[in-house]
Short mmCIF file of C-alpha atoms in Angstrom, two decimals:
data_model
loop_
_atom_site.label_atom_id
_atom_site.label_comp_id
_atom_site.label_asym_id
_atom_site.label_seq_id
_atom_site.Cartn_x
_atom_site.Cartn_y
_atom_site.Cartn_z
CA MET P 171 -0.01 -0.05 -0.01
CA ILE P 172 2.81 2.44 0.93
CA GLU P 173 4.44 1.77 -2.45
CA THR P 174 1.44 3.13 -4.30
CA CYS P 175 0.53 6.01 -2.09
CA LYS P 176 1.33 9.82 -2.63
CA ASN P 177 3.21 10.17 0.69
CA TYR P 178 3.05 8.86 4.25
CA CYS P 179 4.35 9.60 7.70
CA VAL P 180 5.43 7.36 10.50
CA LEU P 181 5.07 8.27 14.15
CA LYS P 182 6.68 6.34 16.99
CA ALA P 183 4.79 6.64 20.26
CA PHE P 184 4.58 4.98 23.66
CA ASP P 185 1.66 3.40 25.51
CA ILE P 186 -1.33 4.49 23.33
CA ASP P 187 -4.54 3.39 24.93
CA ALA P 188 -7.69 2.24 23.20
CA ASP P 189 -9.46 5.62 23.54
CA MET P 190 -6.57 7.55 22.16
CA LEU P 191 -6.16 5.14 19.15
CA ALA P 192 -9.90 5.37 18.42
CA ARG P 193 -9.64 9.11 18.19
CA CYS P 194 -6.70 8.90 15.90
CA LYS P 195 -8.60 6.41 13.58
CA LYS P 196 -11.56 8.65 13.54
CA LEU P 197 -9.41 11.63 12.50
CA ALA P 198 -7.93 9.50 9.71
CA SER P 199 -11.23 8.22 8.44
CA VAL P 200 -11.51 10.48 5.37
CA ASP P 201 -11.38 9.58 1.71
CA GLY P 202 -7.92 9.07 0.49
CA VAL P 203 -6.28 8.52 3.92
CA SER P 204 -5.66 5.53 5.95
CA LEU P 205 -3.94 4.70 9.32
CA GLU P 206 -2.05 1.52 10.28
CA PHE P 207 -1.17 0.84 13.87
CA LYS P 208 1.23 -1.68 15.45
CA GLN P 209 2.09 -2.05 19.12
CA LEU P 210 4.61 -4.38 20.80
CA ASN P 211 5.28 -4.20 24.55
CA LEU P 212 3.80 -0.70 24.69
CA ASP P 213 6.00 0.59 21.86
CA CYS P 214 3.84 1.87 18.98
CA LYS P 215 4.19 2.57 15.34
CA ILE P 216 1.56 4.64 13.65
CA THR P 217 1.70 4.91 9.89
CA LEU P 218 -0.47 7.65 8.24
CA ILE P 219 -0.85 6.98 4.57
CA ASN P 220 -1.93 9.59 1.91
CA LYS P 221 -3.32 7.60 -1.08
CA SER P 222 -5.31 10.51 -2.79
CA ALA P 223 -6.06 13.28 -0.44
CA SER P 224 -4.60 16.74 -0.93
CA ASP P 225 -1.27 17.54 0.82
CA ILE P 226 -3.03 20.26 2.82
CA GLU P 227 -5.70 17.84 3.98
CA PHE P 228 -3.08 15.18 4.82
CA GLN P 229 -1.13 17.67 6.88
CA ARG P 230 -4.18 18.84 8.65
CA ILE P 231 -5.00 15.34 9.75
CA LEU P 232 -1.38 14.66 10.78
CA ASP P 233 -1.43 17.79 12.98
CA LEU P 234 -4.61 16.76 14.59
CA ILE P 235 -3.25 13.28 15.32
CA LEU P 236 -0.01 14.83 16.81
CA ASP P 237 -2.10 17.03 18.93
CA THR P 238 -4.10 14.02 20.13
CA LEU P 239 -1.07 11.90 21.03
CA GLY P 240 0.81 14.69 22.72
CA GLU P 241 3.96 13.80 24.47
CA ASN P 242 3.30 10.09 23.90
CA VAL P 243 5.03 10.67 20.49
CA TYR P 244 8.72 10.30 20.85
CA ALA P 245 9.69 10.50 17.21
CA ASN P 246 8.09 11.53 13.85
CA TYR P 247 10.07 8.98 11.88
CA ASP P 248 10.70 5.28 12.01
CA THR P 249 13.13 4.62 14.74
CA THR P 250 13.46 2.79 18.11
CA LEU P 251 13.44 3.90 21.67
CA GLU P 252 17.03 2.81 22.20
CA GLN P 253 18.18 4.78 19.12
CA CYS P 254 16.42 7.96 20.33
CA VAL P 255 18.07 7.57 23.81
CA ILE P 256 21.60 7.20 22.31
CA GLU P 257 21.09 10.01 19.88
CA ASN P 258 19.64 12.48 22.39
CA ALA P 259 22.22 11.62 25.05
CA ARG P 260 25.10 12.03 22.52
CA ASN P 261 23.77 15.33 21.54
CA LYS P 262 23.72 16.42 25.18
CA GLY P 263 27.07 14.97 25.98
CA ALA P 264 25.52 12.78 28.65
CA LYS P 265 26.83 9.56 30.03
CA ILE P 266 24.31 6.80 31.09
CA ALA P 267 24.69 4.18 33.77
CA VAL P 268 22.15 1.30 34.29
CA ALA P 269 21.35 -0.92 37.27
CA GLU P 270 18.95 -3.76 36.49
CA SER P 271 17.20 -6.37 38.65
CA LEU P 272 14.20 -7.88 36.97
CA THR P 273 15.07 -6.70 33.53
CA GLY P 274 18.34 -8.69 33.89
CA GLY P 275 20.44 -6.72 31.31
CA MET P 276 17.71 -6.04 28.69
CA ILE P 277 18.14 -2.29 28.93
CA CYS P 278 21.92 -2.36 28.39
CA SER P 279 21.55 -4.87 25.68
CA ARG P 280 19.07 -2.75 23.79
CA LEU P 281 21.30 0.40 24.10
CA VAL P 282 24.40 -1.54 23.10
CA ASN P 283 22.55 -2.63 19.87
CA VAL P 284 22.81 0.92 18.68
CA SER P 285 25.88 1.94 16.78
CA GLY P 286 27.66 4.77 18.67
CA SER P 287 26.45 3.64 22.04
CA SER P 288 30.00 3.52 23.35
CA SER P 289 30.04 7.30 23.49
CA VAL P 290 27.00 7.32 25.83
CA LEU P 291 26.77 4.06 27.80
CA TYR P 292 29.20 4.29 30.75
CA GLU P 293 28.38 0.99 32.64
CA GLY P 294 25.73 -1.46 33.46
CA PHE P 295 25.05 -3.65 36.46
CA VAL P 296 22.68 -6.62 36.84
CA THR P 297 22.23 -6.56 40.64
CA TYR P 298 19.85 -9.43 40.80
CA ASP P 299 20.64 -10.70 44.34
CA VAL P 300 19.78 -8.60 47.32
CA SER P 301 23.46 -8.65 48.49
CA SER P 302 24.48 -7.32 45.06
CA LYS P 303 22.34 -4.28 45.46
CA VAL P 304 23.92 -3.64 48.91
CA ARG P 305 27.44 -4.25 47.87
CA ARG P 306 27.54 -2.79 44.42
CA LEU P 307 24.95 -0.03 44.74
CA HIS P 308 25.15 0.72 48.43
CA VAL P 309 21.44 0.15 48.92
CA LYS P 310 20.84 0.15 52.57
CA LEU P 311 19.88 -3.33 54.01
CA ALA P 312 17.54 -1.52 56.43
CA THR P 313 15.72 -0.04 53.50
CA ILE P 314 15.22 -3.52 51.96
CA GLU P 315 14.17 -4.92 55.32
CA GLU P 316 11.60 -2.10 55.82
CA HIS P 317 10.20 -1.72 52.37
CA GLY P 318 11.05 -4.92 50.48
CA VAL P 319 13.39 -5.35 47.52
CA VAL P 320 10.73 -4.31 45.08
CA SER P 321 9.95 -0.84 46.26
CA GLU P 322 10.23 2.80 45.48
CA GLU P 323 12.81 3.30 48.12
CA VAL P 324 15.10 0.50 46.79
CA ALA P 325 14.80 1.76 43.23
CA ARG P 326 15.75 5.24 44.40
CA GLU P 327 18.80 4.03 46.24
CA MET P 328 19.92 1.90 43.32
CA ALA P 329 19.91 5.03 41.13
CA GLN P 330 21.71 6.96 43.90
CA GLY P 331 24.30 4.37 43.90
CA LEU P 332 24.98 4.95 40.25
CA LEU P 333 25.08 8.61 40.61
CA GLN P 334 27.76 8.41 43.24
CA ASN P 335 30.14 8.20 40.17
CA ASN P 336 30.56 11.84 39.03
CA GLU P 337 30.95 10.62 35.46
CA ILE P 338 27.31 9.67 35.29
CA ASP P 339 24.77 12.15 34.01
CA LEU P 340 21.75 9.82 33.88
CA ALA P 341 20.95 6.73 35.98
CA ILE P 342 18.36 4.14 35.09
CA ALA P 343 17.51 1.50 37.81
CA THR P 344 14.80 -1.21 37.74
CA THR P 345 13.46 -3.55 40.46
CA GLY P 346 10.36 -5.74 40.25
CA CYS P 347 8.62 -9.11 40.43
CA ALA P 348 8.25 -10.76 37.11
CA GLY P 349 7.04 -14.05 38.45
CA PRO P 350 5.71 -16.60 37.85
CA SER P 351 5.48 -16.56 41.72
CA SER P 352 5.82 -13.83 44.26
CA ASP P 353 9.06 -13.17 46.15
CA ASP P 354 9.90 -13.39 49.87
CA TYR P 355 8.18 -10.07 50.44
CA ASP P 356 4.83 -11.12 48.90
CA THR P 357 5.26 -8.62 46.09
CA PRO P 358 2.43 -8.92 43.50
CA VAL P 359 3.68 -10.44 40.25
CA GLY P 360 3.88 -7.78 37.63
CA LEU P 361 4.78 -4.92 39.90
CA SER P 362 7.96 -2.93 39.22
CA TYR P 363 9.68 0.37 40.10
CA ILE P 364 11.82 2.33 37.73
CA ALA P 365 14.08 5.10 38.83
CA ILE P 366 15.35 7.75 36.53
CA GLY P 367 17.93 10.04 38.01
CA ASN P 368 20.22 12.89 37.09
CA ARG P 369 22.31 15.47 38.98
CA TYR P 370 19.27 17.35 40.03
CA ALA P 371 16.60 14.83 41.02
CA ILE P 372 15.60 11.09 41.04
CA ASP P 373 12.16 10.23 39.99
CA VAL P 374 10.63 6.75 40.71
CA PHE P 375 7.72 5.36 38.59
CA ASP P 376 5.74 2.31 39.52
CA THR P 377 4.29 0.02 36.88
CA PHE P 378 2.08 -3.05 36.83
CA PHE P 379 1.75 -5.43 33.91
CA ASP P 380 -0.63 -8.41 33.96
CA LYS P 381 1.44 -10.51 31.50
CA ASP P 382 3.78 -13.52 31.48
CA ARG P 383 7.36 -13.23 32.88
CA ASN P 384 9.26 -12.22 29.79
CA GLU P 385 6.45 -9.86 28.67
CA ILE P 386 6.62 -8.08 31.94
CA ARG P 387 10.37 -7.65 31.63
CA LYS P 388 10.06 -6.39 28.03
CA CYS P 389 7.40 -3.82 29.01
CA VAL P 390 9.47 -2.63 31.94
CA THR P 391 12.53 -2.30 29.65
CA ASN P 392 10.62 -0.24 27.08
CA THR P 393 9.02 1.86 29.82
CA ALA P 394 12.45 2.60 31.31
CA LEU P 395 13.82 3.55 27.86
CA TYR P 396 10.91 5.95 27.24
CA LEU P 397 11.21 7.55 30.70
CA ALA P 398 14.99 7.92 30.18
CA LEU P 399 14.40 9.54 26.85
CA LYS P 400 12.03 12.09 28.42
CA ASN P 401 14.54 12.89 31.12
CA ILE P 402 17.44 13.29 28.72
CA LYS P 403 15.41 15.72 26.60
CA GLU P 404 14.91 17.88 29.71
CA LEU P 405 18.58 17.90 30.72
#
């Protein structure tokens, strides 16, 4: 279909809900225009295709869709979350460090997939065991005992541990329970915390995904990359 169209535009967006998608489809439901939508682990690709509408009408629809999606759009071309993170961090001269628990290296692996990541990615830790979080990231054992290993407080201290290195501009940390069963702290399967920190502040976001183990990990990975991208753009 794209091969025979007048022109088209690809938007990459994150976490588009059913209502938002329905509004976009309604906006695109005019003669000569069509919309294709794909979503994988919250990462979305929207292709707006102009088959026969005027360029002015096509641009009008595109502008309305962009307005509807708002900050959920992270790129107006076909790219990936990790590519955007690397490109934006490189433009800012920012170094990234990652500490992963439930994601088990997925975030670092995605970043390393991008050519040029060596100028951005400083280091990555897979601190899966409790003692690793304490020894490598200086998470307080008292914090874990009081709040559990899957908690806002532990995620924050993981990021703080990374930021103790003055070479780091942005810290990403994840902790969660991917299942299939709960942990020693009776954490609900699917719950996770993502900490994104820089020299000015550390923000912690909680997520819950009712999916299988690996889908949970992939969704948390994508969410962490999206949140990191937002943070980098504000540096």
